[in-house]
Coordinates of C-alpha atoms and ligand atoms in Angstrom, one line a residue:
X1 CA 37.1 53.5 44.1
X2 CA 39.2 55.7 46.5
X3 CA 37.9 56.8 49.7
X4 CA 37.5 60.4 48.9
X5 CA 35.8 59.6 46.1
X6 CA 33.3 56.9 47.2
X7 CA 32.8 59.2 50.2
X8 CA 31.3 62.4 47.5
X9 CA 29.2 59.0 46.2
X10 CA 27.8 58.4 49.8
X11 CA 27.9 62.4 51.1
X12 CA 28.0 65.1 49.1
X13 CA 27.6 68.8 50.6
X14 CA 26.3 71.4 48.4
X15 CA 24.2 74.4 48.2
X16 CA 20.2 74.0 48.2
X17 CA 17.3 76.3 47.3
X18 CA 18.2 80.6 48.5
X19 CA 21.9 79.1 48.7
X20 CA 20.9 77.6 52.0
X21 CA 23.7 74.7 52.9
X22 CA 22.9 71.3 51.9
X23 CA 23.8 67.7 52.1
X24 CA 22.6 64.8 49.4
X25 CA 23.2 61.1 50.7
X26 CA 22.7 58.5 48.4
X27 CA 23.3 54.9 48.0
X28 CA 24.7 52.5 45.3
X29 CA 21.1 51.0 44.2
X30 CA 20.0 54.8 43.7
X31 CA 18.3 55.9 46.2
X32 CA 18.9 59.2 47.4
X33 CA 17.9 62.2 50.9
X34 CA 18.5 65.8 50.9
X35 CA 19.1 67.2 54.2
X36 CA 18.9 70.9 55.0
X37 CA 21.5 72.3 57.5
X38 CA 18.5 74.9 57.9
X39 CA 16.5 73.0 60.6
X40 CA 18.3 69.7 60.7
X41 CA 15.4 69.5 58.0
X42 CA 15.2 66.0 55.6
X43 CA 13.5 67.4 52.5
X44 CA 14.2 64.7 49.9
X45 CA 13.8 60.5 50.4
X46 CA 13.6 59.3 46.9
X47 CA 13.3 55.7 46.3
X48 CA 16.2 54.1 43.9
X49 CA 13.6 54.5 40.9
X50 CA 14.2 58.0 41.9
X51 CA 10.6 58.5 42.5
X52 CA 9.9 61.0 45.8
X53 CA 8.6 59.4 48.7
X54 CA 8.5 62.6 50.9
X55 CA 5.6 65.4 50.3
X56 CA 7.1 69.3 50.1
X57 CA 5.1 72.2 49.7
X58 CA 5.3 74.0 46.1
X59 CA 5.2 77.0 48.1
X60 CA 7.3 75.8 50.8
X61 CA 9.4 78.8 52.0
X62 CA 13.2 78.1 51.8
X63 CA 13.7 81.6 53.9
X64 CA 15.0 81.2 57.3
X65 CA 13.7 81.7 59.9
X66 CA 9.8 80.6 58.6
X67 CA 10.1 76.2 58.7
X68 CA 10.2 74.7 55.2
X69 CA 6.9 73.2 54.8
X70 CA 7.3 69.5 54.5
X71 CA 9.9 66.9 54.5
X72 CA 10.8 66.3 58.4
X73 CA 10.7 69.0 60.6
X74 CA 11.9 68.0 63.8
X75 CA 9.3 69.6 66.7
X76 CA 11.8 70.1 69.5
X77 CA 12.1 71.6 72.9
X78 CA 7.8 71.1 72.0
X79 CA 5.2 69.7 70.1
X80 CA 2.1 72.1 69.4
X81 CA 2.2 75.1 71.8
X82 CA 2.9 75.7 74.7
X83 CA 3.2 79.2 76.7
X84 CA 5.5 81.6 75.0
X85 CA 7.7 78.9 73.0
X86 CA 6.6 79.4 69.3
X87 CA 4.3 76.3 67.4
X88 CA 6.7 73.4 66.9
X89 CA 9.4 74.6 69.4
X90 CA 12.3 76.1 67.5
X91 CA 14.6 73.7 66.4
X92 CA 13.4 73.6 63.1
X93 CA 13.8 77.3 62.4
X94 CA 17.7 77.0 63.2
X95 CA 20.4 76.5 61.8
X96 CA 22.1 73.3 62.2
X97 CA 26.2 72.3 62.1
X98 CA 27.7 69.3 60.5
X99 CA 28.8 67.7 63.8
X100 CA 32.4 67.4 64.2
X101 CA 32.7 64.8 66.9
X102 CA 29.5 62.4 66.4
X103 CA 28.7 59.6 68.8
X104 CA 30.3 56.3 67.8
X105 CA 27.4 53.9 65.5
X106 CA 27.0 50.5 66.7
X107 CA 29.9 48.4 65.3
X108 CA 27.6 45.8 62.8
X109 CA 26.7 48.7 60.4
X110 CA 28.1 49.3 57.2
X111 CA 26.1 52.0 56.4
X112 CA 28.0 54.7 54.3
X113 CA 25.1 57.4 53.8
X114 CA 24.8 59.3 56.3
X115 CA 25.2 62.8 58.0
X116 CA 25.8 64.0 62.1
X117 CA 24.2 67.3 63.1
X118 CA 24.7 69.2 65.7
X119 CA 21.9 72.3 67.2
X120 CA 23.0 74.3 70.4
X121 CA 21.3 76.7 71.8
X122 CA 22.5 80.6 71.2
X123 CA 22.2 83.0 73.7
X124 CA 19.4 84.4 72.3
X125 CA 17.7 80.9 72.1
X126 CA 18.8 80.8 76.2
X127 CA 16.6 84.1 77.0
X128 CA 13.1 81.9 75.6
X129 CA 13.9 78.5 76.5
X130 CA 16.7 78.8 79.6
X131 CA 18.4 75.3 79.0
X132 CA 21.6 74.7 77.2
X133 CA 21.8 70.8 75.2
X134 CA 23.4 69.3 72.6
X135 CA 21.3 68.0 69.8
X136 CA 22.9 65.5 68.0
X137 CA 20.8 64.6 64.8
X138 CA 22.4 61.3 62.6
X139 CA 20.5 61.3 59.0
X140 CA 21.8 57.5 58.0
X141 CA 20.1 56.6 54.1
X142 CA 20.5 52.2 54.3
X143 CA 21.6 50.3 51.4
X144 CA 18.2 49.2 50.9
X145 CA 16.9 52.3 50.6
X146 CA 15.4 52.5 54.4
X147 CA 15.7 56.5 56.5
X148 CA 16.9 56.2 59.8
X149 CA 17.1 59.5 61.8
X150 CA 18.3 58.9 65.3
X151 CA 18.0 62.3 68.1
X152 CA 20.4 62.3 70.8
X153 CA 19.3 65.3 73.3
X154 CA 21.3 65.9 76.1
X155 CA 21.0 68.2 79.0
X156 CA 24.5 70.4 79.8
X157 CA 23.2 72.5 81.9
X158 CA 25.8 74.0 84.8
X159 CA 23.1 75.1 87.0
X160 CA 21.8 71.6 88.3
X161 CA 18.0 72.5 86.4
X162 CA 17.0 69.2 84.7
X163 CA 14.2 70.6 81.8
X164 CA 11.5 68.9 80.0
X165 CA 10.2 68.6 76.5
X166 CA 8.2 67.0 74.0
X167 CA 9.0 66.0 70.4
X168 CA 7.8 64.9 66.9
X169 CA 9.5 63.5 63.9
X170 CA 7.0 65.7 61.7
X171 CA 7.1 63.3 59.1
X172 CA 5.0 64.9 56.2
X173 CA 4.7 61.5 53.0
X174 CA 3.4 61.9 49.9
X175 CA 0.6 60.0 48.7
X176 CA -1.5 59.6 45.2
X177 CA -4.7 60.9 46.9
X178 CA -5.2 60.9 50.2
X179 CA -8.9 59.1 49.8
X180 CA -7.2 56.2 48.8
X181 CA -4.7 56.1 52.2
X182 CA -5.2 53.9 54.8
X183 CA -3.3 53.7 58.3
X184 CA -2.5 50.1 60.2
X185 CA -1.5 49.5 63.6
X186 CA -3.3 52.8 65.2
X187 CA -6.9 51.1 65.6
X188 CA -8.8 50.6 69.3
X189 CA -6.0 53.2 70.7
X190 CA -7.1 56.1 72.5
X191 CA -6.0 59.2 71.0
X192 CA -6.0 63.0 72.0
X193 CA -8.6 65.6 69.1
X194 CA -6.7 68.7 68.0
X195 CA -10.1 69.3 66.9
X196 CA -12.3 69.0 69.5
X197 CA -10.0 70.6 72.2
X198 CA -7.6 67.7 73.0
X199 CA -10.3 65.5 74.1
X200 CA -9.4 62.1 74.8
X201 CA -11.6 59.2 72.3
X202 CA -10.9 55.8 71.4
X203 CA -10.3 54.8 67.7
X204 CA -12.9 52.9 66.9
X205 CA -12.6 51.6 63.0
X206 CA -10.6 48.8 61.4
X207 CA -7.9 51.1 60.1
X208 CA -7.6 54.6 59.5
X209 CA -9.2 56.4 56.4
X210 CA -10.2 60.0 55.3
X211 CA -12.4 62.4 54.3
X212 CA -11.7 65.4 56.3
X213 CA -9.4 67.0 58.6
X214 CA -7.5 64.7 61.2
X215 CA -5.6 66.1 63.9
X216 CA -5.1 63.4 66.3
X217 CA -2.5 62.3 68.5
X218 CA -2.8 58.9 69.3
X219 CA -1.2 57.1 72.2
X220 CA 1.3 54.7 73.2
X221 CA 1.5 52.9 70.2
X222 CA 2.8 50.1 68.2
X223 CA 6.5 51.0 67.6
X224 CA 5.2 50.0 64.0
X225 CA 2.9 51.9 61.9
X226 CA 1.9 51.0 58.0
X227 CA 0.4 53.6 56.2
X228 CA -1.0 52.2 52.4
X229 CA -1.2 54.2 49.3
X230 CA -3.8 52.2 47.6
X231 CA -2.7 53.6 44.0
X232 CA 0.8 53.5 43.9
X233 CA 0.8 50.0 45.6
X234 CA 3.3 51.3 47.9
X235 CA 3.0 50.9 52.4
X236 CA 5.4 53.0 54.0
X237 CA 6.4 51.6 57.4
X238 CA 7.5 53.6 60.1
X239 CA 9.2 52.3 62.9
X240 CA 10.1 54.2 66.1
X241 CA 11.9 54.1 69.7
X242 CA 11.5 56.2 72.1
X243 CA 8.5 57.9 70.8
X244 CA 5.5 56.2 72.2
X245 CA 3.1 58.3 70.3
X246 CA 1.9 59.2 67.3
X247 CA 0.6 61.8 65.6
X248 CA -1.9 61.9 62.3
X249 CA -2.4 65.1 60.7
X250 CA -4.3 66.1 57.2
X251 CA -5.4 69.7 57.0
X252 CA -8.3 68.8 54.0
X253 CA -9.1 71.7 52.1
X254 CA -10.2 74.8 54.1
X255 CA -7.4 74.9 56.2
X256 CA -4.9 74.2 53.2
X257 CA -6.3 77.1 51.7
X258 CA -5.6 79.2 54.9
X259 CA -2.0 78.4 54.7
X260 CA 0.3 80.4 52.7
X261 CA 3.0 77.4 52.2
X262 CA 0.8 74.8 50.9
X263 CA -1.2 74.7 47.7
X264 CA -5.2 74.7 47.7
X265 CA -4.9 71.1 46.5
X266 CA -1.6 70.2 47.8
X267 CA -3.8 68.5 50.7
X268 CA -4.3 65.4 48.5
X269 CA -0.7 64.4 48.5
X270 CA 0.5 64.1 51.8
X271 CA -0.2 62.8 55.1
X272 CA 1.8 63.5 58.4
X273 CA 2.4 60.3 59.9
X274 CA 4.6 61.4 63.0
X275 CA 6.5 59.7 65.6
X276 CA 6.2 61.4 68.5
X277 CA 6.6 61.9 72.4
X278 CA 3.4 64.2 73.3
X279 CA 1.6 63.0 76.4
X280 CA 4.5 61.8 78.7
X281 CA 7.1 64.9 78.5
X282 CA 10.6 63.8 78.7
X283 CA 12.6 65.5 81.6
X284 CA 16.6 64.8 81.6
X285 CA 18.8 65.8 84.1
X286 CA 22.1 67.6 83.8
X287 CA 24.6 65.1 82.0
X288 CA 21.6 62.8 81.2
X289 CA 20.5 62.1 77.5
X290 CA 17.6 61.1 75.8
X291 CA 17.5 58.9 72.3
X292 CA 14.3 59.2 69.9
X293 CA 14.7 57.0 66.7
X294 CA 12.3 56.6 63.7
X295 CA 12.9 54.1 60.7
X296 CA 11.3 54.7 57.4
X297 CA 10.8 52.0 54.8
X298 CA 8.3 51.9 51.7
X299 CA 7.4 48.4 50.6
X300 CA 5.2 47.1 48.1
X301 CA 1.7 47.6 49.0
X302 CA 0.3 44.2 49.6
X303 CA 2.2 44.4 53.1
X304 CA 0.1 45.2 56.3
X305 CA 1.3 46.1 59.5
X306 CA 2.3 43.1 60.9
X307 CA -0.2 40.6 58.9
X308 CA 2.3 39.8 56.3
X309 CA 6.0 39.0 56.3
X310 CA 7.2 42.3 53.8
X311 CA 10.1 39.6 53.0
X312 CA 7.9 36.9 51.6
X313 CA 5.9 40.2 49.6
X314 CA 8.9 41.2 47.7
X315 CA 9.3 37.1 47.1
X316 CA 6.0 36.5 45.5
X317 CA 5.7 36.8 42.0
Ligands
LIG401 O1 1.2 67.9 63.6 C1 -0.1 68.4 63.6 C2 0.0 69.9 63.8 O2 0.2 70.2 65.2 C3 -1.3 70.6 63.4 O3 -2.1 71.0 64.4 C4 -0.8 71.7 62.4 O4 -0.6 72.9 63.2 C5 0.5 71.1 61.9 O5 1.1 70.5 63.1 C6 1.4 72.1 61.2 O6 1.9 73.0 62.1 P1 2.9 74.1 61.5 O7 3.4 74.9 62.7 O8 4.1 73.4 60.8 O9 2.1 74.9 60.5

């Protein structure tokens, strides 16, 4: 297959909902991501049965400047809020280029399926956050399937100010019913309730289950999470670096009902799972750059965090 060719296989850049630029990266087996150039936003992971692993709103807005509701928004210069920034930061409400000079990957991959983004502050974006960075934001789909999104963000400011931020991976997965969804590898961690003013508690159950609204951001954990969909036999398994929390968010029903982007029952299907850096800011220096990685995989569901070898899972009869 030429190379022009195989690369509209691997990469293919199109127009998405509104006409809002797109890109589609799939792999050979059939799996497939969607990647919005509207917030550096993943909106699509779909397995290579083609079934969606990701949750998006049915009323998700696809209208900049409003953030599409689901997929991955990336929370960036801040998680939550903070002062005069807007919820979330703004990095998700921009638009994103396809970067035209990406950092170098590692020299053992043969991955194919992937994008470089780049976000830079405008001079508007200057007068409510007075820092100017690079974001570079690689989308890579792996041959198995597996979503890597690696975040390079580096300071270029002239004046000598070093500036600090926090960040999610806002990772919203969709799920049969969330009654039925567990969460390994967060248990006897002390975590921060968006609920009860940002008190700090320790978890104390086995893992993870619900039956009302969580807003919790738990701390320093496990660079390995597993969260089980009981019904669909299916554990997700999200791997990070460089985000040493992790934040767990289900709105239930009253609040989905207060939010104009999500269906009344849309609450069922999805859980935010998201790897984060909340408690510990991150403050860079002029010239100096921070890297925040998260790795998605969905396995069968028989696989815990950590308990059993996912390898000798897809093995067993
Ligand atoms: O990640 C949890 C959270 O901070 C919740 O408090 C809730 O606000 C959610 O994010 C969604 O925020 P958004 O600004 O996208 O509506």
């Amino acid at each position: 297959m030429s190379t022009d060719k195989e690369k509209l296989l691997y990469v293919e850049h199109c127009k998405g909902l509104n006409g809002l630029e797109k890109v589609v990266l799939r792999e050979v087996r059939g799996s497939s991501v969607e990647v919005y150039l509207f917030g550096g936003q993943v909106t699509s992971w779909k397995n290579e049965y083609g079934e969606e692993l990701l949750f998006v709103s049915s009323k998700a807005n696809f209208k900049p400047p409003k953030a599409i509701r689901g997929g991955i928004p990336i929370c960036f210069p801040q998680f939550a809020t903070h002062g005069s920034l807007e919820q979330h930061g703004f990095a998700r409400n921009r638009h994103w280029s396809v970067d035209p000079d990406p950092p170098p990957f590692p020299k053992n991959t043969s991955n194919k399926a992937f994008i470089d983004l780049i976000l830079r502050p405008s001079e508007e974006d200057v007068k409510i956050w007075p820092h100017r960075y690079e974001f570079r934001l690689r989308v890579t789909l792996g041959p198995g399937g597996d979503l890597m999104l690696t975040s390079r963000i580096r300071n270029t400011n002239s004046d000598g100010k070093s500036f600090t931020f926090t960040f999610a991976y806002h990772t919203y997965f969709y799920v049969s019913d969330i009654s039925e969804v567990r969460i390994e590898g967060l248990e006897t961690l002390d975590y921060l309730d968006n609920l009860k003013d940002k008190e700090r508690f320790t978890e104390q159950g086995d893992a993870i289950t619900f039956e009302s609204e969580v807003d919790k951001v738990y701390l320093s954990t496990p660079t390995k999470i597993a969260i089980l969909d009981h019904e669909r036999k299916r554990t997700f398994v999200l791997r990070k670096d460089g985000l040493p929390d992790a934040v767990v968010w289900n709105p239930w029903d009253k609040k989905a009902k207060a939010m104009p982007d999500i269906g009344d029952e849309e609450y069922k299907h999805m859980i935010c799972v998201e790897a984060a850096c909340v408690e510990k800011p991150i403050t860079l220096k002029p010239g100096e750059e921070w890297r925040g990685r998260q790795e998605l995989s969905a396995v069968p569901s028989s696989y815990c965090s950590g308990q059993l070898d996912p390898l000798k899972v897809m093995q067993s009869s």
